[in-house]
PDB file of C-alpha atoms in Angstrom:
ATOM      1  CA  UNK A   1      14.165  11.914  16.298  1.00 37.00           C
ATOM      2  CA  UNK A   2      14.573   8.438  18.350  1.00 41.00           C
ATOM      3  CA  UNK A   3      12.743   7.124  15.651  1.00 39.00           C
ATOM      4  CA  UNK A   4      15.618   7.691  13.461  1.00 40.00           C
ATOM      5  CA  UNK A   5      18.162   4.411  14.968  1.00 43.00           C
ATOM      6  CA  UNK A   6      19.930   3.924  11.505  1.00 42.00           C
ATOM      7  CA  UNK A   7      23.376   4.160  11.065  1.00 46.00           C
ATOM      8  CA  UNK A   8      23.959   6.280   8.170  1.00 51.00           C
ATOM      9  CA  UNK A   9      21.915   8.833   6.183  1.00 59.00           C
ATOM     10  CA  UNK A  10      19.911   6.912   4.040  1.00 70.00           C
ATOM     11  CA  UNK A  11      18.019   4.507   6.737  1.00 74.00           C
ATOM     12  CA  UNK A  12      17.004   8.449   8.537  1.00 76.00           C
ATOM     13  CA  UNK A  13      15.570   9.672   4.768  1.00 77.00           C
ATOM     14  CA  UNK A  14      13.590   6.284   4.554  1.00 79.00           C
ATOM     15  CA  UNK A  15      12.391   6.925   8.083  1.00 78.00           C
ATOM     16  CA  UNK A  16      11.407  10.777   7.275  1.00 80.00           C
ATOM     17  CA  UNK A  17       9.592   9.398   4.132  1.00 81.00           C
ATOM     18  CA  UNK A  18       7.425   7.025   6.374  1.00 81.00           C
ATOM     19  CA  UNK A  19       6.938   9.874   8.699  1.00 81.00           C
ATOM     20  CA  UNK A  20       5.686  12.395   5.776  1.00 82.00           C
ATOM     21  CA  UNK A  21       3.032   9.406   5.102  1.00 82.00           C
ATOM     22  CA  UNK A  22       0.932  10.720   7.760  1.00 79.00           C
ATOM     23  CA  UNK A  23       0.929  14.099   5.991  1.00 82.00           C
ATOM     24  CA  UNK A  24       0.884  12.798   2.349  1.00 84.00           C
ATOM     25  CA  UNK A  25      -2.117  10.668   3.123  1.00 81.00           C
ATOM     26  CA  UNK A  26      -3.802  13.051   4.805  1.00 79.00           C
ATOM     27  CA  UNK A  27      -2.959  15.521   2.332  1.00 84.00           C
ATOM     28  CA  UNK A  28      -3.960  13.119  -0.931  1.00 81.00           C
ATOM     29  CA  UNK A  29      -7.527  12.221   0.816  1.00 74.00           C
ATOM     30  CA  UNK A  30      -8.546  15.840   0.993  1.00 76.00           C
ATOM     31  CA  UNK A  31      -7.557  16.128  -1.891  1.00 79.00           C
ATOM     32  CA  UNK A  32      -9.489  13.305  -3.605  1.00 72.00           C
ATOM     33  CA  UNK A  33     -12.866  14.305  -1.600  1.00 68.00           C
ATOM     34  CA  UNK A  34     -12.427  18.118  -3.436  1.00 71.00           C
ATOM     35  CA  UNK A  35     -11.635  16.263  -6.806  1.00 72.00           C
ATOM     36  CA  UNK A  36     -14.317  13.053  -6.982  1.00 67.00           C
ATOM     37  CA  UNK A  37     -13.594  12.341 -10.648  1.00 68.00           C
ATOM     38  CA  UNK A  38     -10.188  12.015  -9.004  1.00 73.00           C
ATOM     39  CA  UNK A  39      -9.960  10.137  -6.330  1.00 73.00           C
ATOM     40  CA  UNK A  40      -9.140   7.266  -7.873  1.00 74.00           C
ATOM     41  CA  UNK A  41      -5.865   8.206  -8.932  1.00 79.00           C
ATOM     42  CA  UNK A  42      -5.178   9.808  -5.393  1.00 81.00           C
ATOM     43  CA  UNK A  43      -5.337   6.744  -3.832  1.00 78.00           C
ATOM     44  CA  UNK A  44      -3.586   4.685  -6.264  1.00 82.00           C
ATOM     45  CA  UNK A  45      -1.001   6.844  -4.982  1.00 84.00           C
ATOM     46  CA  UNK A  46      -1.682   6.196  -1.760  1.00 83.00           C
ATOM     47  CA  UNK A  47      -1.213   2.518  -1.935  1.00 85.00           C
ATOM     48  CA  UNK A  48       1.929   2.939  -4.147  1.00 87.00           C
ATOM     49  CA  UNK A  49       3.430   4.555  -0.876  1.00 88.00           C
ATOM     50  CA  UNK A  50       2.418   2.537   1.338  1.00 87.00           C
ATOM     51  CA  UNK A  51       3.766  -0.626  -0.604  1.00 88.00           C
ATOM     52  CA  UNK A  52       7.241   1.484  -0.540  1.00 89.00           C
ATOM     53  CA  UNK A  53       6.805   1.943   3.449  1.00 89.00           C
ATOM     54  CA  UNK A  54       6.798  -1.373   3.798  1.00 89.00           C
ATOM     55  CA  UNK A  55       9.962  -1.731   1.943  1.00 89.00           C
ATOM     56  CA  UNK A  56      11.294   1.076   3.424  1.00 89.00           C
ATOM     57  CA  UNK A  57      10.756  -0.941   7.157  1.00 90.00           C
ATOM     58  CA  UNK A  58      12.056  -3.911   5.405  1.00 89.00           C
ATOM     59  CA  UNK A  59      15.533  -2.227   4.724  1.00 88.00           C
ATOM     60  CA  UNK A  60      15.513  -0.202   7.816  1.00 88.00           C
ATOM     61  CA  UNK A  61      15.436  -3.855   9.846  1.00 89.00           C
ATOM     62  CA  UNK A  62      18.041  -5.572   7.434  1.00 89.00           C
ATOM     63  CA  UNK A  63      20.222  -2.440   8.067  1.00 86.00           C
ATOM     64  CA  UNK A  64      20.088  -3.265  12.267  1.00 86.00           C
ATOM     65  CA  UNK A  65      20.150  -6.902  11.699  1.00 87.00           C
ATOM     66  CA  UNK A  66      23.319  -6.460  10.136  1.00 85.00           C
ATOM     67  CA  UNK A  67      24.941  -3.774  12.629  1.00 82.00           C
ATOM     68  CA  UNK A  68      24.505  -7.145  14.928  1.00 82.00           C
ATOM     69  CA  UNK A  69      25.949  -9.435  12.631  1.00 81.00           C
ATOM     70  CA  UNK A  70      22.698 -11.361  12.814  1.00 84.00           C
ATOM     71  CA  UNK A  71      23.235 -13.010   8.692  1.00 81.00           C
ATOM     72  CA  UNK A  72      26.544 -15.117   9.663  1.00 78.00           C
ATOM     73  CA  UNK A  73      24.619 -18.072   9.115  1.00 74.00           C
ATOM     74  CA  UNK A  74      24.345 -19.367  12.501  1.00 78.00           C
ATOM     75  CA  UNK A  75      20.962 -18.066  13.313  1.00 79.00           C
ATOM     76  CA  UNK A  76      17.505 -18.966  11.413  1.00 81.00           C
ATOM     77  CA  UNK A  77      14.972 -17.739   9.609  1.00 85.00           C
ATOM     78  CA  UNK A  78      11.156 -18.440  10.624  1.00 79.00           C
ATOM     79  CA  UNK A  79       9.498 -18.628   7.159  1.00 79.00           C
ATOM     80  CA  UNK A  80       5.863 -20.207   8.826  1.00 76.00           C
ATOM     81  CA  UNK A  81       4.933 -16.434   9.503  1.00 76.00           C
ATOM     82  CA  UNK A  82       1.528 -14.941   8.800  1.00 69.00           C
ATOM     83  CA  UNK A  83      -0.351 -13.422   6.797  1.00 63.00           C
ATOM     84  CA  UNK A  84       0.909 -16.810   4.139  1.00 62.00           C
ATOM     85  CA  UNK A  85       2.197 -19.603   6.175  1.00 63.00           C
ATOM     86  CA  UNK A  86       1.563 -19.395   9.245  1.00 62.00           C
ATOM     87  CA  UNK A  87       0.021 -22.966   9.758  1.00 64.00           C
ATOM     88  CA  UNK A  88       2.548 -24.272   7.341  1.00 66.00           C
ATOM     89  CA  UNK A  89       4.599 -25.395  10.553  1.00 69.00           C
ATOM     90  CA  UNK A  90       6.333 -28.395   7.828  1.00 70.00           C
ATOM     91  CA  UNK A  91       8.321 -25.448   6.289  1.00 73.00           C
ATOM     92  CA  UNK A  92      11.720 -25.812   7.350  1.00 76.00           C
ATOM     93  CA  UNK A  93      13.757 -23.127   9.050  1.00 77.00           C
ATOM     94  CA  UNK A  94      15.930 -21.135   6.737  1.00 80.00           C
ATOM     95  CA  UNK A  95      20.166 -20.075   7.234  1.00 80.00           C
ATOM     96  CA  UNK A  96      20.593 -16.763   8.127  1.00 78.00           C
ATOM     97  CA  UNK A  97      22.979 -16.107   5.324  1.00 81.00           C
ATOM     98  CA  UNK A  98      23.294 -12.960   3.242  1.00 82.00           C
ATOM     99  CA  UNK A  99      22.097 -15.012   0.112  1.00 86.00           C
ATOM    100  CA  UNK A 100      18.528 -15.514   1.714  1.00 86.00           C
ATOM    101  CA  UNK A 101      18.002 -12.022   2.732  1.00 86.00           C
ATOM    102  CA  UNK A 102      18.938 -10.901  -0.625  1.00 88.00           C
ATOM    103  CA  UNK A 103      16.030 -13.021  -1.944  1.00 87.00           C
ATOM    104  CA  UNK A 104      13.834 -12.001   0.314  1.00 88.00           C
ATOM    105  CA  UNK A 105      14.709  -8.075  -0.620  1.00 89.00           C
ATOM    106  CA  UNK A 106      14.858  -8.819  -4.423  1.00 90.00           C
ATOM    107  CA  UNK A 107      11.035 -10.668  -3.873  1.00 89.00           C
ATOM    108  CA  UNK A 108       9.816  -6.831  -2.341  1.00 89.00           C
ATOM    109  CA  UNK A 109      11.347  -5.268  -4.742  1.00 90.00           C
ATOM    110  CA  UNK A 110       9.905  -7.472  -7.499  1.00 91.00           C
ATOM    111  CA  UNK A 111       6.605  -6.752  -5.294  1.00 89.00           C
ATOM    112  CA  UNK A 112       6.959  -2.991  -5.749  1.00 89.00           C
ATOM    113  CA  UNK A 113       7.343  -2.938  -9.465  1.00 91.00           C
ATOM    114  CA  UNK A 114       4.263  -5.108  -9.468  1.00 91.00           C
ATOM    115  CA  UNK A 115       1.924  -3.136  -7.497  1.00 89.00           C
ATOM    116  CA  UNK A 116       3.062   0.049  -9.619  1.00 90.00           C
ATOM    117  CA  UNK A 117       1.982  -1.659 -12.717  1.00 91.00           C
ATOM    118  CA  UNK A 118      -1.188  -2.821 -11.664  1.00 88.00           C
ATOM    119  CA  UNK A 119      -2.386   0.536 -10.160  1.00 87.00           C
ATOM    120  CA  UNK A 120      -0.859   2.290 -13.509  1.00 88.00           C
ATOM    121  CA  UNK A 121      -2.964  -0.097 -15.360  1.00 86.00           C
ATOM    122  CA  UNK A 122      -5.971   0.852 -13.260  1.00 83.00           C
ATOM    123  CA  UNK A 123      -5.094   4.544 -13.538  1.00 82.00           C
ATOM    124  CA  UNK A 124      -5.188   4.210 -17.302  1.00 83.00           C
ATOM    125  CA  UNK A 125      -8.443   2.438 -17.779  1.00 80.00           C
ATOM    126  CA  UNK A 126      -9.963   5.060 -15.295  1.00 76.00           C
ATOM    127  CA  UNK A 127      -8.912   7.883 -17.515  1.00 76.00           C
ATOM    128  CA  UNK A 128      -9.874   5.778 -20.660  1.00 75.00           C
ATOM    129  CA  UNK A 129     -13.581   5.734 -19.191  1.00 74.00           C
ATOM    130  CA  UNK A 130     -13.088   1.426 -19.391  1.00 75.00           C
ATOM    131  CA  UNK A 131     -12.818   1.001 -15.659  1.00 71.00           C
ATOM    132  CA  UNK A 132     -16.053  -0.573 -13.823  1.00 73.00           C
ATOM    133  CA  UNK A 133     -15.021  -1.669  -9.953  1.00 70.00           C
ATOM    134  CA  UNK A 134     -17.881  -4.528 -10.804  1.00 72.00           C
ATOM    135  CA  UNK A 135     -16.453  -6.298 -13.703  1.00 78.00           C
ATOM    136  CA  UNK A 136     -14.241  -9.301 -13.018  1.00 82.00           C
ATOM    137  CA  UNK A 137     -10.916  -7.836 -14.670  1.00 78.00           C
ATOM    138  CA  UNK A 138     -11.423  -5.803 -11.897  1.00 80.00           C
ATOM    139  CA  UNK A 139     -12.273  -8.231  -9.004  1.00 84.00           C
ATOM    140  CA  UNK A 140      -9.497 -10.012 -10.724  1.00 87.00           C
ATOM    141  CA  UNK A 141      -7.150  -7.047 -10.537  1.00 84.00           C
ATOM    142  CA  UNK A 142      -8.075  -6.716  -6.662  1.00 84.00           C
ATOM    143  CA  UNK A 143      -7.466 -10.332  -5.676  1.00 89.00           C
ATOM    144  CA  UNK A 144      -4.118 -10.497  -7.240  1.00 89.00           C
ATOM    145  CA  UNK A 145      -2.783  -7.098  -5.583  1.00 86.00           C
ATOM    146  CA  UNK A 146      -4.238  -8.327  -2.433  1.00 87.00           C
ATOM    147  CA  UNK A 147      -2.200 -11.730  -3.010  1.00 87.00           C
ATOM    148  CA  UNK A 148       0.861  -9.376  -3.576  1.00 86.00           C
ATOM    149  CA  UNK A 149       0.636  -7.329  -0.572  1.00 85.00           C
ATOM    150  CA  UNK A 150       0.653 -10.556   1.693  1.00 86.00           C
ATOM    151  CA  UNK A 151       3.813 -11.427   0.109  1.00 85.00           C
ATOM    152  CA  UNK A 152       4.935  -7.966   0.998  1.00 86.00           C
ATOM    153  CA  UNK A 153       3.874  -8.492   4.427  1.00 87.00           C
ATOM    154  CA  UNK A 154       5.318 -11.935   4.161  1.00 86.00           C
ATOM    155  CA  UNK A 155       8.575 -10.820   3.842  1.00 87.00           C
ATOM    156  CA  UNK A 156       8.596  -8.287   6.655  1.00 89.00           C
ATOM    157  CA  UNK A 157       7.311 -10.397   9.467  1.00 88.00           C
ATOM    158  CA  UNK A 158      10.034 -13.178   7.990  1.00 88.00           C
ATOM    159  CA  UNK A 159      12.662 -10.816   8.732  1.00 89.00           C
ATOM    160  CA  UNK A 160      11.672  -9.515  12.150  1.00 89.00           C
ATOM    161  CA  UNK A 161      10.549 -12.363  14.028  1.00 86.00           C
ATOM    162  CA  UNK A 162      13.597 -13.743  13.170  1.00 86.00           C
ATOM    163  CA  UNK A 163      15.884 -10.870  14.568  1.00 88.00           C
ATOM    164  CA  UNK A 164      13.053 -10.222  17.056  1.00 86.00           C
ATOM    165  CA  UNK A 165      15.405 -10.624  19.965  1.00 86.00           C
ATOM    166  CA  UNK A 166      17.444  -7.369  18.103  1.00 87.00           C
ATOM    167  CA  UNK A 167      15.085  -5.601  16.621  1.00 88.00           C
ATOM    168  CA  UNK A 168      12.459  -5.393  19.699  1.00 85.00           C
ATOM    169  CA  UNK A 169      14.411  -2.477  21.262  1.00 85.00           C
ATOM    170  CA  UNK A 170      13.934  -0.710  18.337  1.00 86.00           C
ATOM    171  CA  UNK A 171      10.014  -0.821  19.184  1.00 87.00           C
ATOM    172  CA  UNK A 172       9.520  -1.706  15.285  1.00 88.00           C
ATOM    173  CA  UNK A 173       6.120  -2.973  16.007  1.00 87.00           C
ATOM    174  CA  UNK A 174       4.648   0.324  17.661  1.00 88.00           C
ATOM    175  CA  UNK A 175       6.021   2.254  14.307  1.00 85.00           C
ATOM    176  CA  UNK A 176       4.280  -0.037  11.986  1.00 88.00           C
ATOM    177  CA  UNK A 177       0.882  -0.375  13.510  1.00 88.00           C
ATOM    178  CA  UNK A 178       0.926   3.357  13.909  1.00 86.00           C
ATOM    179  CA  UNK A 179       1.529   3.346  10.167  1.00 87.00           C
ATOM    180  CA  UNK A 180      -1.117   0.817   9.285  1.00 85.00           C
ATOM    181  CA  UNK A 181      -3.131   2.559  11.733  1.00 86.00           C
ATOM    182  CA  UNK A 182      -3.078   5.964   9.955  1.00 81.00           C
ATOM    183  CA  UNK A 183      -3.507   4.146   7.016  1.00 82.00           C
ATOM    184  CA  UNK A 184      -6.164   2.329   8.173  1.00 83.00           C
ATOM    185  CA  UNK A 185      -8.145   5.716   9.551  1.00 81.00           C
ATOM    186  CA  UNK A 186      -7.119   8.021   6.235  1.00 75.00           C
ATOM    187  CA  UNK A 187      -8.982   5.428   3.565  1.00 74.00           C
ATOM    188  CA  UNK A 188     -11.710   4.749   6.316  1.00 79.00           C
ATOM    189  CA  UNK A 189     -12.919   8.332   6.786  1.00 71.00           C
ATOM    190  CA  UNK A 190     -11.986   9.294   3.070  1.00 67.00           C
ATOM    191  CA  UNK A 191     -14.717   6.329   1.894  1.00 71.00           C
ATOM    192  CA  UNK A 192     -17.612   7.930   4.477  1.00 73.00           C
ATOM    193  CA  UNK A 193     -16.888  11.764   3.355  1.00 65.00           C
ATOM    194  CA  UNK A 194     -16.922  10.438  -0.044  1.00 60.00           C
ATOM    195  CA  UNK A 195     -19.900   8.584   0.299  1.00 67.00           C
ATOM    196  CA  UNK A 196     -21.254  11.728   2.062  1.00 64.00           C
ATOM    197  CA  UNK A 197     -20.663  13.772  -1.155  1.00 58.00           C
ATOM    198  CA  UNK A 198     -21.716  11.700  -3.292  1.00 57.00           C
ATOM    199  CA  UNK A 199     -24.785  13.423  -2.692  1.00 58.00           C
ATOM    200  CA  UNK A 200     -24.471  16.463  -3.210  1.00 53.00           C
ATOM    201  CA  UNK A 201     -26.087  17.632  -6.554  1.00 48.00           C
ATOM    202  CA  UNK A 202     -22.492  19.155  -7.399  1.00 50.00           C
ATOM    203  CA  UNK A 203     -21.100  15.878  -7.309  1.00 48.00           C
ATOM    204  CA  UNK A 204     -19.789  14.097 -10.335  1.00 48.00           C
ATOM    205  CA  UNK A 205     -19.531   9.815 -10.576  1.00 49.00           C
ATOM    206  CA  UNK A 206     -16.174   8.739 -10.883  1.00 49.00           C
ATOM    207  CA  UNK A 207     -16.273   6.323 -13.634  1.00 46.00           C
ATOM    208  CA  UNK A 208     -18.327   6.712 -17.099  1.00 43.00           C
ATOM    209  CA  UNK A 209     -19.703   3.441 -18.548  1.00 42.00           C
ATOM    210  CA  UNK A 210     -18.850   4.633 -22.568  1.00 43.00           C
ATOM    211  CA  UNK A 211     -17.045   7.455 -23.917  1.00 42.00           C
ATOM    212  CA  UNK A 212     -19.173  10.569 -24.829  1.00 43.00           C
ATOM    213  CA  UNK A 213     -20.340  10.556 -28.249  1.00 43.00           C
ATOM    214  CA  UNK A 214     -19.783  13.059 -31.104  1.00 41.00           C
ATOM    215  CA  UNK A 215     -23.217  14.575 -31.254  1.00 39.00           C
ATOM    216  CA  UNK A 216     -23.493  15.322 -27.410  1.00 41.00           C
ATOM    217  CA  UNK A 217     -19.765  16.403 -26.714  1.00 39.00           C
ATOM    218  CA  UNK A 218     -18.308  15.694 -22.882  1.00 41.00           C
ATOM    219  CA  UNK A 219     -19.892  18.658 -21.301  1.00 44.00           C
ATOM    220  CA  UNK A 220     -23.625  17.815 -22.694  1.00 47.00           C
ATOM    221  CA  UNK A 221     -22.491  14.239 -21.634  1.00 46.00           C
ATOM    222  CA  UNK A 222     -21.366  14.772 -18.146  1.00 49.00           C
ATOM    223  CA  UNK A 223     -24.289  17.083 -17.652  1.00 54.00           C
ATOM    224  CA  UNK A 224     -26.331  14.333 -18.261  1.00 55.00           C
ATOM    225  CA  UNK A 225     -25.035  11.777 -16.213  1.00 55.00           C
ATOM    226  CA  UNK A 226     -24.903  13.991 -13.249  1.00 57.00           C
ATOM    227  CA  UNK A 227     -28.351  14.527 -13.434  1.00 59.00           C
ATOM    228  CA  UNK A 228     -29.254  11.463 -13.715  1.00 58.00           C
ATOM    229  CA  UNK A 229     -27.366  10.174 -11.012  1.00 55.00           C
ATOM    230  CA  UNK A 230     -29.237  12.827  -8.956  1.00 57.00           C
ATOM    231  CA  UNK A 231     -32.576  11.481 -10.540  1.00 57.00           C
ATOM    232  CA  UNK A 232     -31.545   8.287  -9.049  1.00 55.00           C
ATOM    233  CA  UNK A 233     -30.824   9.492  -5.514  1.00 54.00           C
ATOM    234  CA  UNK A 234     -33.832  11.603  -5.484  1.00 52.00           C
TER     235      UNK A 234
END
């Protein structure tokens, strides 16, 4: 429970909620290698978490900064950070003012609601049988969340190399990488168990390139792409 530093109730539930990640990731990757058709979806859910982790860090540092009085507008804010600007060294430093750090919370925020409609959008085409991972909507689709998740990232390493002289004792950095890290490891060994089952003659493609057509019905259809999928691996 040291990880739990905040001063009221709802930096702790934010805390337990990146802490149940470990499970819930864990948890949603066994799922998706029982369920291939699935899978998909499982990790779009995934990486909707993980966006809100990041938030959740974000708030959890803005909540310590401020126990320290850190936004009274006498200290700065280092905006030539990476993953974005981190050869920008021109950008000017910012005022630590409450104003700022409100934008910078409003951007993640605005982050979050993008990333959920992106992955809903990719949730629906899977289910609609119109997703294909090689078209350029979605190459498209995967540049621009990528794009949005540096912002994310952005924002967070704004905020704590700025306060880094508070927020060190909190050993921040250890927490996230171990987060990242089981991130990292869950979609690593999900991709090389799915790609081990893919071959099994049980297994069932994810995506459908047209929707099954009145004379064959979806079972005749799916029995038919299965086997020759397995035609193709044989």
């Amino acid at each position: 429970m040291k990880f739990i530093n905040g001063p009221t109730t709802i930096p702790a539930l934010r805390t337990l909620m990146i802490l149940g990640a470990f499970g819930l990731f864990s948890f949603l990757s066994f799922l998706g290698m029982l369920f291939f058709r699935s899978s998909k979806m499982l990790h779009s859910a995934v990486d909707v978490f993980e966006v809100f982790c990041i938030l959740f860090f974000l708030e959890n540092m803005i909540g310590h900064l401020t126990l320290h009085h850190f936004f009274d507008d006498t200290k700065k804010l280092i905006l030539h950070t990476p993953p974005c600007c981190c050869c920008l060294r021109c950008l000017p430093l910012a005022r630590s003012s409450s104003r700022n750090v409100e934008r910078i919370r409003t951007c993640l925020h605005v982050v979050v609601v993008i990333w959920v409609v992106l992955e809903s959008i990719r949730i629906i085409r899977t289910m609609e049988c119109q997703y294909d991972v090689d078209s350029s909507a979605a190459a498209l689709t995967n540049i621009l969340m990528m794009i949005v998740f540096f912002c994310a990232m952005w924002g967070l390493i704004i905020i704590y190399r700025s306060g880094h002289d508070i927020l060190h004792r909190y050993n921040y950095t250890i927490k996230f990488l171990a987060f990242k890290g089981m991130v990292f490891i869950a979609k690593f060994l999900y991709k090389i168990l799915s790609y081990v089952a893919s071959f099994s003659e049980n297994a069932i493609p994810p995506y459908y390139e047209n929707i099954p057509d009145e004379s064959g019905g979806t079972v005749k259809y799916l029995v038919v792409k299965v086997k020759a999928r397995i035609s193709i691996w044989t």
